[in-house]
Short mmCIF file of C-alpha atoms and ligand atoms in Angstrom, two decimals:
data_model
loop_
_atom_site.label_atom_id
_atom_site.label_comp_id
_atom_site.label_asym_id
_atom_site.label_seq_id
_atom_site.Cartn_x
_atom_site.Cartn_y
_atom_site.Cartn_z
CA MET A 22 2.80 33.82 9.42
CA LYS A 23 4.16 32.29 6.21
CA PHE A 24 2.63 28.92 5.32
CA ASN A 25 4.24 26.13 3.35
CA GLU A 26 3.85 27.22 -0.26
CA ASN A 27 4.33 23.66 -1.46
CA PHE A 28 0.67 23.04 -0.58
CA LEU A 29 -0.12 25.01 -3.72
CA LYS A 30 1.55 22.29 -5.78
CA LEU A 31 -0.98 19.67 -4.62
CA GLU A 32 -4.47 19.05 -6.00
CA GLU A 33 -7.04 20.80 -3.78
CA ASN A 34 -8.43 17.48 -2.45
CA TYR A 35 -6.59 14.21 -1.83
CA ILE A 36 -7.93 11.80 -4.48
CA PHE A 37 -9.84 9.52 -2.09
CA ASN A 38 -11.42 12.41 -0.18
CA ASP A 39 -12.63 13.69 -3.54
CA LEU A 40 -14.30 10.34 -4.22
CA LYS A 41 -15.97 10.40 -0.78
CA LEU A 42 -17.49 13.80 -1.61
CA GLN A 43 -18.87 12.50 -4.92
CA ILE A 44 -20.42 9.49 -3.16
CA GLN A 45 -22.01 11.71 -0.48
CA GLU A 46 -23.69 13.79 -3.18
CA LEU A 47 -25.47 10.73 -4.61
CA GLU A 48 -26.11 8.80 -1.41
CA ASN A 49 -29.86 9.39 -1.31
CA SER A 50 -30.54 8.26 -4.88
CA ASP A 51 -32.73 5.18 -5.59
CA THR A 52 -30.00 2.77 -6.72
CA GLU A 53 -27.46 1.72 -4.12
CA ILE A 54 -23.97 2.96 -4.84
CA ILE A 55 -21.28 0.26 -5.01
CA ASP A 56 -18.00 1.76 -3.93
CA LEU A 57 -15.12 0.15 -5.79
CA GLY A 58 -13.19 3.40 -5.61
CA ILE A 59 -11.48 3.67 -2.25
CA GLY A 60 -9.49 0.52 -1.52
CA ASP A 61 -10.93 -0.08 1.93
CA VAL A 62 -11.58 -3.65 3.08
CA LYS A 63 -15.14 -4.75 3.84
CA LEU A 64 -14.75 -8.12 5.56
CA PRO A 65 -14.40 -8.15 9.37
CA LEU A 66 -11.38 -8.95 11.52
CA PHE A 67 -10.46 -12.64 11.97
CA PRO A 68 -11.83 -14.20 15.23
CA LEU A 69 -8.25 -15.30 15.98
CA VAL A 70 -7.20 -11.66 15.96
CA THR A 71 -10.13 -10.29 17.95
CA SER A 72 -9.74 -12.91 20.70
CA ALA A 73 -6.06 -11.96 21.07
CA MET A 74 -7.09 -8.29 21.23
CA LYS A 75 -9.81 -8.98 23.80
CA LYS A 76 -7.37 -10.96 25.94
CA ALA A 77 -4.93 -8.05 25.71
CA CYS A 78 -7.66 -5.63 26.85
CA ASP A 79 -8.42 -7.95 29.81
CA GLU A 80 -4.74 -7.80 30.76
CA LEU A 81 -4.83 -4.00 30.64
CA SER A 82 -7.85 -3.97 32.93
CA GLU A 83 -5.93 -5.73 35.74
CA LYS A 84 -3.58 -3.84 38.00
CA LYS A 85 -1.03 -6.67 37.86
CA THR A 86 -0.83 -6.84 34.07
CA PHE A 87 -1.56 -3.23 33.13
CA LEU A 88 0.87 -1.62 30.69
CA GLY A 89 1.48 2.06 29.92
CA TYR A 90 3.37 3.44 26.94
CA PRO A 91 4.42 0.69 24.55
CA PRO A 92 8.08 0.57 23.42
CA SER A 93 8.23 3.05 20.52
CA GLN A 94 9.94 0.48 18.30
CA GLY A 95 7.19 -2.07 19.03
CA TYR A 96 6.94 -5.04 21.39
CA LEU A 97 9.61 -7.67 20.92
CA PHE A 98 6.96 -10.45 20.79
CA LEU A 99 5.65 -9.03 17.48
CA ARG A 100 9.01 -8.00 16.03
CA GLU A 101 10.37 -11.53 16.63
CA LYS A 102 7.40 -13.10 14.83
CA ILE A 103 7.91 -10.75 11.87
CA ALA A 104 11.64 -11.53 11.80
CA ARG A 105 10.87 -15.27 11.72
CA ASN A 106 8.40 -14.69 8.90
CA TYR A 107 11.12 -12.91 6.89
CA LEU A 108 13.13 -16.15 7.05
CA ASP A 109 10.17 -17.95 5.44
CA GLU A 110 10.25 -15.27 2.73
CA GLY A 111 13.92 -15.99 2.05
CA ALA A 112 15.36 -12.94 3.81
CA CYS A 113 17.34 -12.38 6.98
CA VAL A 114 15.95 -9.44 8.98
CA ASP A 115 16.76 -8.94 12.64
CA ALA A 116 14.03 -8.01 15.13
CA ASP A 117 16.13 -4.95 15.95
CA GLU A 118 15.77 -3.74 12.35
CA ILE A 119 11.94 -3.89 12.55
CA PHE A 120 9.83 -0.93 13.68
CA ILE A 121 6.12 -1.43 14.39
CA THR A 122 4.04 1.41 12.92
CA ASP A 123 0.48 2.65 12.74
CA GLY A 124 0.36 1.63 9.06
CA ALA A 125 2.32 2.36 5.91
CA LYS A 126 0.87 5.65 4.71
CA GLY A 127 2.65 7.94 7.15
CA GLN A 128 5.88 5.99 6.79
CA LEU A 129 6.17 6.91 3.10
CA GLY A 130 6.73 10.50 4.20
CA ASN A 131 8.17 9.95 7.69
CA VAL A 132 11.28 8.22 6.33
CA LEU A 133 12.26 11.53 4.71
CA GLU A 134 13.30 12.81 8.13
CA LEU A 135 16.33 10.53 7.81
CA PHE A 136 17.71 12.50 4.91
CA SER A 137 18.76 16.02 4.01
CA ASN A 138 16.55 18.51 2.13
CA ASN A 139 16.17 19.19 -1.59
CA LEU A 140 16.29 15.55 -2.55
CA LYS A 141 15.95 14.24 -6.07
CA VAL A 142 13.25 11.59 -5.79
CA LEU A 143 12.06 9.12 -8.42
CA PHE A 144 8.61 7.54 -8.41
CA LEU A 145 7.72 4.62 -10.62
CA SER A 146 4.26 5.59 -11.71
CA PRO A 147 1.30 5.44 -11.84
CA CYS A 148 1.52 5.10 -8.08
CA TYR A 149 -0.28 5.49 -4.77
CA PRO A 150 -0.02 9.26 -4.28
CA ALA A 151 0.85 9.55 -0.56
CA GLY A 152 4.64 9.23 -0.89
CA ALA A 153 4.91 11.62 -3.83
CA GLU A 154 2.71 14.21 -2.11
CA ALA A 155 4.80 13.97 1.09
CA ASN A 156 7.92 14.69 -0.97
CA ILE A 157 6.26 17.58 -2.81
CA LEU A 158 5.22 19.12 0.53
CA LEU A 159 8.83 19.04 1.70
CA GLY A 160 9.98 20.76 -1.48
CA ASN A 161 11.87 17.75 -2.87
CA LYS A 162 12.27 17.47 -6.62
CA VAL A 163 9.91 14.69 -7.68
CA THR A 164 10.37 12.92 -11.01
CA PHE A 165 8.07 10.25 -12.40
CA LEU A 166 9.06 7.32 -14.53
CA SER A 167 5.89 5.95 -16.06
CA GLY A 168 5.33 2.36 -16.89
CA ASN A 169 2.91 1.48 -19.66
CA LYS A 170 0.99 -1.39 -21.25
CA GLU A 171 4.03 -2.36 -23.30
CA ASN A 172 6.38 -2.91 -20.32
CA SER A 173 3.58 -4.22 -18.08
CA PHE A 174 4.03 -1.12 -15.91
CA ILE A 175 7.53 -2.25 -14.82
CA PRO A 176 9.92 0.33 -16.34
CA ASN A 177 13.68 -0.08 -16.46
CA PRO A 178 15.94 2.34 -14.54
CA PRO A 179 17.00 5.55 -16.31
CA PHE A 180 20.67 4.50 -16.43
CA ASP A 181 21.85 7.94 -17.57
CA LYS A 182 20.43 9.70 -14.46
CA SER A 183 20.75 9.37 -10.70
CA PHE A 184 18.42 10.05 -7.78
CA ASP A 185 18.67 10.23 -4.00
CA LEU A 186 15.55 8.18 -3.34
CA ILE A 187 13.53 5.77 -5.49
CA TYR A 188 10.02 4.70 -4.49
CA ILE A 189 8.96 1.24 -5.67
CA CYS A 190 5.70 -0.51 -4.81
CA SER A 191 5.22 -4.22 -5.55
CA PRO A 192 2.63 -5.39 -6.27
CA ASN A 193 1.86 -1.92 -7.42
CA ASN A 194 -1.19 0.07 -6.51
CA PRO A 195 -2.95 0.84 -8.85
CA THR A 196 -1.60 -1.29 -11.73
CA GLY A 197 -1.28 -4.61 -9.86
CA SER A 198 2.02 -5.32 -11.61
CA ALA A 199 4.54 -7.22 -9.52
CA PHE A 200 8.33 -7.09 -9.70
CA SER A 201 10.01 -10.43 -10.39
CA HIS A 202 13.35 -11.31 -8.75
CA ASN A 203 15.06 -10.17 -11.91
CA ASP A 204 13.15 -6.85 -12.12
CA LEU A 205 14.08 -6.06 -8.52
CA LYS A 206 17.71 -7.12 -9.04
CA ILE A 207 18.02 -4.58 -11.87
CA TRP A 208 16.68 -1.78 -9.64
CA ILE A 209 18.82 -2.77 -6.67
CA ASN A 210 21.96 -2.85 -8.77
CA TYR A 211 21.02 0.55 -10.19
CA ALA A 212 20.49 1.94 -6.67
CA LEU A 213 23.78 0.48 -5.42
CA SER A 214 25.72 1.83 -8.38
CA THR A 215 24.22 5.34 -8.13
CA GLY A 216 24.11 5.60 -4.32
CA ALA A 217 20.30 5.87 -4.20
CA ILE A 218 18.10 4.50 -1.44
CA ILE A 219 14.98 2.56 -2.39
CA ILE A 220 11.82 3.10 -0.36
CA TYR A 221 10.06 -0.19 -0.98
CA ASP A 222 6.32 -0.23 -0.37
CA GLY A 223 5.18 -3.80 0.26
CA ALA A 224 1.67 -2.90 1.47
CA TYR A 225 0.21 -5.62 -0.79
CA SER A 226 2.95 -8.24 -0.51
CA ALA A 227 0.44 -10.78 0.87
CA PHE A 228 -1.23 -10.77 -2.56
CA LEU A 229 1.88 -12.00 -4.40
CA PRO A 230 1.64 -15.53 -5.75
CA ASP A 231 4.48 -18.02 -5.24
CA GLY A 232 7.52 -17.27 -7.33
CA TYR A 233 7.55 -13.50 -6.71
CA PRO A 234 9.80 -11.92 -4.05
CA LYS A 235 7.60 -11.08 -1.05
CA THR A 236 10.23 -8.71 0.27
CA VAL A 237 12.94 -6.56 -1.28
CA TYR A 238 15.41 -8.24 1.11
CA ALA A 239 15.05 -11.51 -0.78
CA ILE A 240 17.41 -9.85 -3.28
CA LYS A 241 21.14 -9.68 -2.59
CA GLY A 242 22.39 -6.18 -1.79
CA ALA A 243 18.96 -4.83 -0.76
CA LYS A 244 19.97 -4.39 2.87
CA ASN A 245 22.61 -1.91 1.70
CA CYS A 246 20.16 0.24 -0.24
CA ALA A 247 16.52 -0.30 0.78
CA ILE A 248 14.01 0.57 3.48
CA GLU A 249 10.87 -1.57 3.35
CA THR A 250 7.46 -0.67 4.71
CA ARG A 251 4.62 -3.17 5.08
CA SER A 252 1.06 -3.02 6.31
CA PHE A 253 -1.49 -5.27 8.00
CA SER A 254 -4.29 -3.12 6.52
CA LYS A 255 -5.23 -5.23 3.54
CA SER A 256 -4.08 -8.70 4.66
CA LEU A 257 -5.60 -8.61 8.18
CA GLY A 258 -8.34 -6.07 7.55
CA PHE A 259 -6.52 -3.55 9.77
CA THR A 260 -7.44 -0.38 7.83
CA GLY A 261 -9.32 0.75 10.94
CA VAL A 262 -7.16 -0.89 13.60
CA ARG A 263 -3.92 0.57 12.15
CA CYS A 264 -0.72 -1.45 12.27
CA GLY A 265 2.21 -2.24 10.03
CA PHE A 266 5.98 -2.24 10.20
CA THR A 267 9.04 -0.70 8.61
CA VAL A 268 12.46 -2.30 8.25
CA VAL A 269 15.47 -0.03 8.53
CA PRO A 270 18.52 -2.27 8.02
CA LYS A 271 21.69 -1.91 10.06
CA ASP A 272 23.70 -2.18 6.84
CA LEU A 273 22.19 1.07 5.59
CA GLY A 274 24.78 3.52 6.93
CA ASP A 275 23.62 5.03 10.22
CA CYS A 276 19.94 4.83 9.27
CA ASN A 277 18.92 2.24 11.88
CA LYS A 278 20.56 4.25 14.69
CA LEU A 279 19.11 7.52 13.41
CA TRP A 280 15.62 6.02 13.04
CA LYS A 281 15.70 4.92 16.69
CA ARG A 282 16.76 8.42 17.66
CA ARG A 283 13.90 9.84 15.62
CA LEU A 284 11.38 7.56 17.35
CA GLY A 285 12.47 9.07 20.66
CA CYS A 286 11.05 12.45 19.73
CA ARG A 287 8.32 11.51 17.24
CA PHE A 288 6.45 8.35 18.19
CA ASN A 289 5.00 6.73 21.28
CA GLY A 290 4.27 3.37 19.72
CA VAL A 291 1.30 1.24 18.72
CA SER A 292 -1.19 0.02 21.33
CA TYR A 293 -0.64 -3.31 23.11
CA PRO A 294 -4.00 -4.87 22.02
CA THR A 295 -3.28 -3.94 18.39
CA GLN A 296 0.15 -5.56 18.47
CA ARG A 297 -1.25 -8.70 20.17
CA GLY A 298 -3.93 -8.84 17.45
CA ALA A 299 -1.30 -8.66 14.70
CA GLU A 300 0.88 -11.24 16.45
CA ALA A 301 -2.00 -13.75 16.54
CA ILE A 302 -1.85 -14.23 12.79
CA PHE A 303 1.71 -15.58 12.74
CA CYS A 304 0.74 -19.22 13.20
CA LYS A 305 -0.28 -21.98 10.77
CA GLU A 306 -4.00 -21.41 11.28
CA GLY A 307 -3.64 -17.62 11.00
CA LYS A 308 -1.61 -17.77 7.81
CA ALA A 309 -4.19 -20.13 6.28
CA GLU A 310 -6.98 -17.66 7.16
CA VAL A 311 -5.09 -14.78 5.53
CA LYS A 312 -4.43 -16.83 2.41
CA LYS A 313 -8.13 -17.70 2.14
CA ARG A 314 -9.12 -14.04 2.51
CA ILE A 315 -6.57 -12.90 -0.09
CA ASN A 316 -7.84 -15.52 -2.53
CA PHE A 317 -11.38 -14.33 -1.91
CA TYR A 318 -10.49 -10.76 -2.88
CA LYS A 319 -8.44 -11.96 -5.84
CA THR A 320 -11.43 -13.99 -7.10
CA ASN A 321 -13.49 -10.80 -6.82
CA ALA A 322 -10.94 -9.13 -9.09
CA GLU A 323 -11.28 -11.98 -11.60
CA ILE A 324 -15.08 -11.53 -11.64
CA LEU A 325 -14.66 -7.83 -12.43
CA LYS A 326 -12.17 -8.69 -15.17
CA ILE A 327 -14.69 -11.03 -16.85
CA ALA A 328 -17.22 -8.19 -16.97
CA LEU A 329 -14.62 -5.82 -18.45
CA LYS A 330 -13.59 -8.43 -21.01
CA ASN A 331 -17.20 -8.81 -22.08
CA LYS A 332 -17.29 -5.06 -22.64
CA ASN A 333 -14.05 -5.24 -24.65
CA LEU A 334 -12.24 -3.08 -22.13
CA TRP A 335 -8.49 -3.64 -21.76
CA TYR A 336 -7.18 -4.39 -18.25
CA ASN A 337 -3.76 -5.19 -16.84
CA ASN A 338 -4.03 -8.94 -16.41
CA THR A 339 -2.05 -9.62 -13.22
CA VAL A 340 -2.71 -12.18 -10.53
CA SER A 341 -1.13 -10.23 -7.69
CA SER A 342 -3.62 -7.62 -6.80
CA PRO A 343 -6.93 -6.71 -5.18
CA TYR A 344 -7.35 -4.06 -7.89
CA VAL A 345 -8.23 -4.10 -11.57
CA PHE A 346 -6.50 -1.43 -13.62
CA ALA A 347 -8.35 -0.88 -16.87
CA LYS A 348 -8.23 1.38 -19.89
CA VAL A 349 -10.78 4.15 -20.42
CA PRO A 350 -12.46 3.08 -23.69
CA ASN A 351 -12.30 6.37 -25.60
CA ALA A 352 -10.55 9.71 -25.64
CA GLU A 353 -12.32 11.16 -22.57
CA THR A 354 -10.40 11.84 -19.36
CA SER A 355 -10.40 9.21 -16.64
CA ARG A 356 -12.19 11.67 -14.34
CA ASP A 357 -15.01 12.21 -16.87
CA PHE A 358 -15.29 8.48 -17.51
CA CYS A 359 -15.55 7.67 -13.78
CA LYS A 360 -18.12 10.43 -13.27
CA LYS A 361 -20.19 8.99 -16.13
CA MET A 362 -19.86 5.50 -14.72
CA LEU A 363 -21.07 6.68 -11.32
CA ALA A 364 -23.98 8.56 -12.85
CA LYS A 365 -25.02 5.70 -15.14
CA ILE A 366 -24.46 2.51 -13.14
CA ARG A 367 -23.79 3.86 -9.63
CA VAL A 368 -20.40 2.11 -9.39
CA VAL A 369 -17.51 4.15 -8.03
CA ALA A 370 -14.15 3.73 -9.74
CA THR A 371 -10.96 5.71 -9.16
CA PRO A 372 -9.76 7.81 -12.11
CA GLY A 373 -6.24 6.84 -13.14
CA SER A 374 -5.17 10.49 -13.08
CA GLY A 375 -5.35 10.30 -9.26
CA PHE A 376 -2.35 7.96 -9.41
CA LEU A 377 -0.20 10.67 -10.94
CA GLN A 378 1.86 10.51 -14.10
CA GLY A 379 0.97 7.66 -16.42
CA GLY A 380 -2.41 7.11 -14.77
CA GLU A 381 -4.48 9.25 -17.15
CA GLY A 382 -6.44 7.13 -19.61
CA TYR A 383 -7.05 4.37 -17.04
CA PHE A 384 -9.39 3.67 -14.12
CA ARG A 385 -9.07 1.42 -11.08
CA LEU A 386 -11.68 -0.88 -9.56
CA SER A 387 -11.18 -2.20 -6.05
CA ALA A 388 -12.05 -5.85 -5.34
CA PHE A 389 -12.28 -5.27 -1.56
CA GLU A 390 -16.01 -5.94 -1.39
CA THR A 391 -18.45 -8.67 -0.49
CA ARG A 392 -19.08 -11.25 -3.23
CA LYS A 393 -22.68 -10.08 -3.54
CA LYS A 394 -21.68 -6.51 -4.32
CA ILE A 395 -18.93 -7.56 -6.72
CA LEU A 396 -21.39 -9.70 -8.69
CA GLU A 397 -23.86 -6.83 -8.74
CA ALA A 398 -21.13 -4.42 -9.88
CA ALA A 399 -20.07 -6.88 -12.64
CA ASP A 400 -23.69 -7.06 -13.85
CA ARG A 401 -23.93 -3.28 -13.90
CA ILE A 402 -20.63 -2.96 -15.81
CA LEU A 403 -22.20 -5.09 -18.55
CA THR A 404 -24.81 -2.37 -19.02
CA LEU A 405 -22.24 0.43 -19.38
N1 PLP B 22 0.91 1.90 0.26
C1 PLP B 22 0.02 1.60 -0.70
C2 PLP B 22 0.52 1.25 -2.04
C3 PLP B 22 -1.35 1.65 -0.45
O1 PLP B 22 -2.22 1.38 -1.43
C4 PLP B 22 -1.79 2.01 0.85
C5 PLP B 22 -3.22 2.07 1.17
O2 PLP B 22 -4.10 1.92 0.37
C6 PLP B 22 -0.84 2.30 1.81
C7 PLP B 22 0.50 2.25 1.49
C8 PLP B 22 -1.24 2.72 3.18
O3 PLP B 22 -1.59 1.65 3.95
P1 PLP B 22 -1.90 1.80 5.49
O4 PLP B 22 -3.35 1.51 5.64
O5 PLP B 22 -1.02 0.77 6.14
O6 PLP B 22 -1.54 3.17 5.93
#
C-alpha cells in the first residue's frame, strides 16, 4: 500500500494538538495553568438555544414528530433565517445557496472537491492552518502572501501573478485584522480579473464592529468569485455542538449544482436539534445575547492588551477579534518564547509559527475565557 506522501510535508502534530500535549505534561503542577492557547470558548450555551434544542429532542422522542436523516443541505427553517440575516448585512443570498455544515474547519478543505487537481492556491498569512494543510495534503501548490505590522496584516494582491484559489479570513485568525469594504473590493476585483475563486472564511464575522463588511457578498461582484464559510462556534459557543454554513452562489459557474451533487455522496446533514438550536438565535433577543457575549470576549482581549502594554510588548491593536496577536520581545523563536511563558507564569499562548508564514516572531493569546481567569492571566503577564 502506498500512502499519501504529502503527509510528510506537514508538521508532525497539528499546532493545537501540540499545545494540548504541553498542557498535559504540566497539569499536575502547583499553579493552575491558564489556557489562552487553543481558541475554545468557555462560556456555556445560551438558554434560548438549549430550550430550542430540548424542544427538538422532545419532538424526536414522539412517534408523530420523529425525524430521520436531515436534508443534507440543511433544514429550510434555518437556511431561510440565515438568508434573511444576509439582507441585514447588506447582501442578497438565497436560501438555496446556503448549505448547513458541521462547522467551518472541514469546509476549508471540502470545497476543494469542486475543483481540479494541482491548483495554485494563495493564502494571506499568518493564517489559521487548516485550509493550507488541506491543500498541502491534496498536493496543491500553496503560496503564502504575508502581511506585516506595516500593512496591518492586510497585504495587497500580487498583481503580476495569478492563482486558482485565494483564501481570505476576516477578521483574521490570528492577527485580528479586518478587511474594510475597500480592502475586499481590491481583492474581489483582482480575483475577477484573474479568474480566481476566493474562499472567504468568516468564522469570526460576529466580532466585526459596525462599518466593516460582515460578509464578502456585501461587495459587488463577490457572488461571481467567492465561496463563504461561516461558523456558529465562536458566536454561539457551538465548538462542541458543531454547526455552521457555507454559501455557494448560483452565479459561480456550476458550483452550486456541483456542490449539491457532492452532498449526495458525502454528507448526511446536521442533526435536527442542532439546527433548531442555531435557528433560535435569529431573533431580537438572541442577537442581543450574542452581541453581549462578543463584547464580553472583546473586553477580555482589551484587558490582556493593557497587560502587554505595561510590559512594553507590541500587539496588533484591532477591535475585531477575540485574540491578541503580539510580538515576541527578543530574537528567540515564538515556540521558545511560549514554552518559557508556560514554564514561568503557567499561561499558554500559541506560537505565531503555528500560523504559518509570517507568524514567526509573534504569539497569540485567546480571550475566550472567564473574566476571572483573564484577570489572573493579565496579572501573571505583568510578572513575565
Ligand atoms: N476558521 C478559522 C479562522 C478558525 O479560527 C476556526 C476555528 O478556530 C475555524 C475556521 C473552524 O471553526 P469550526 O469550529 O466552525 O470548525
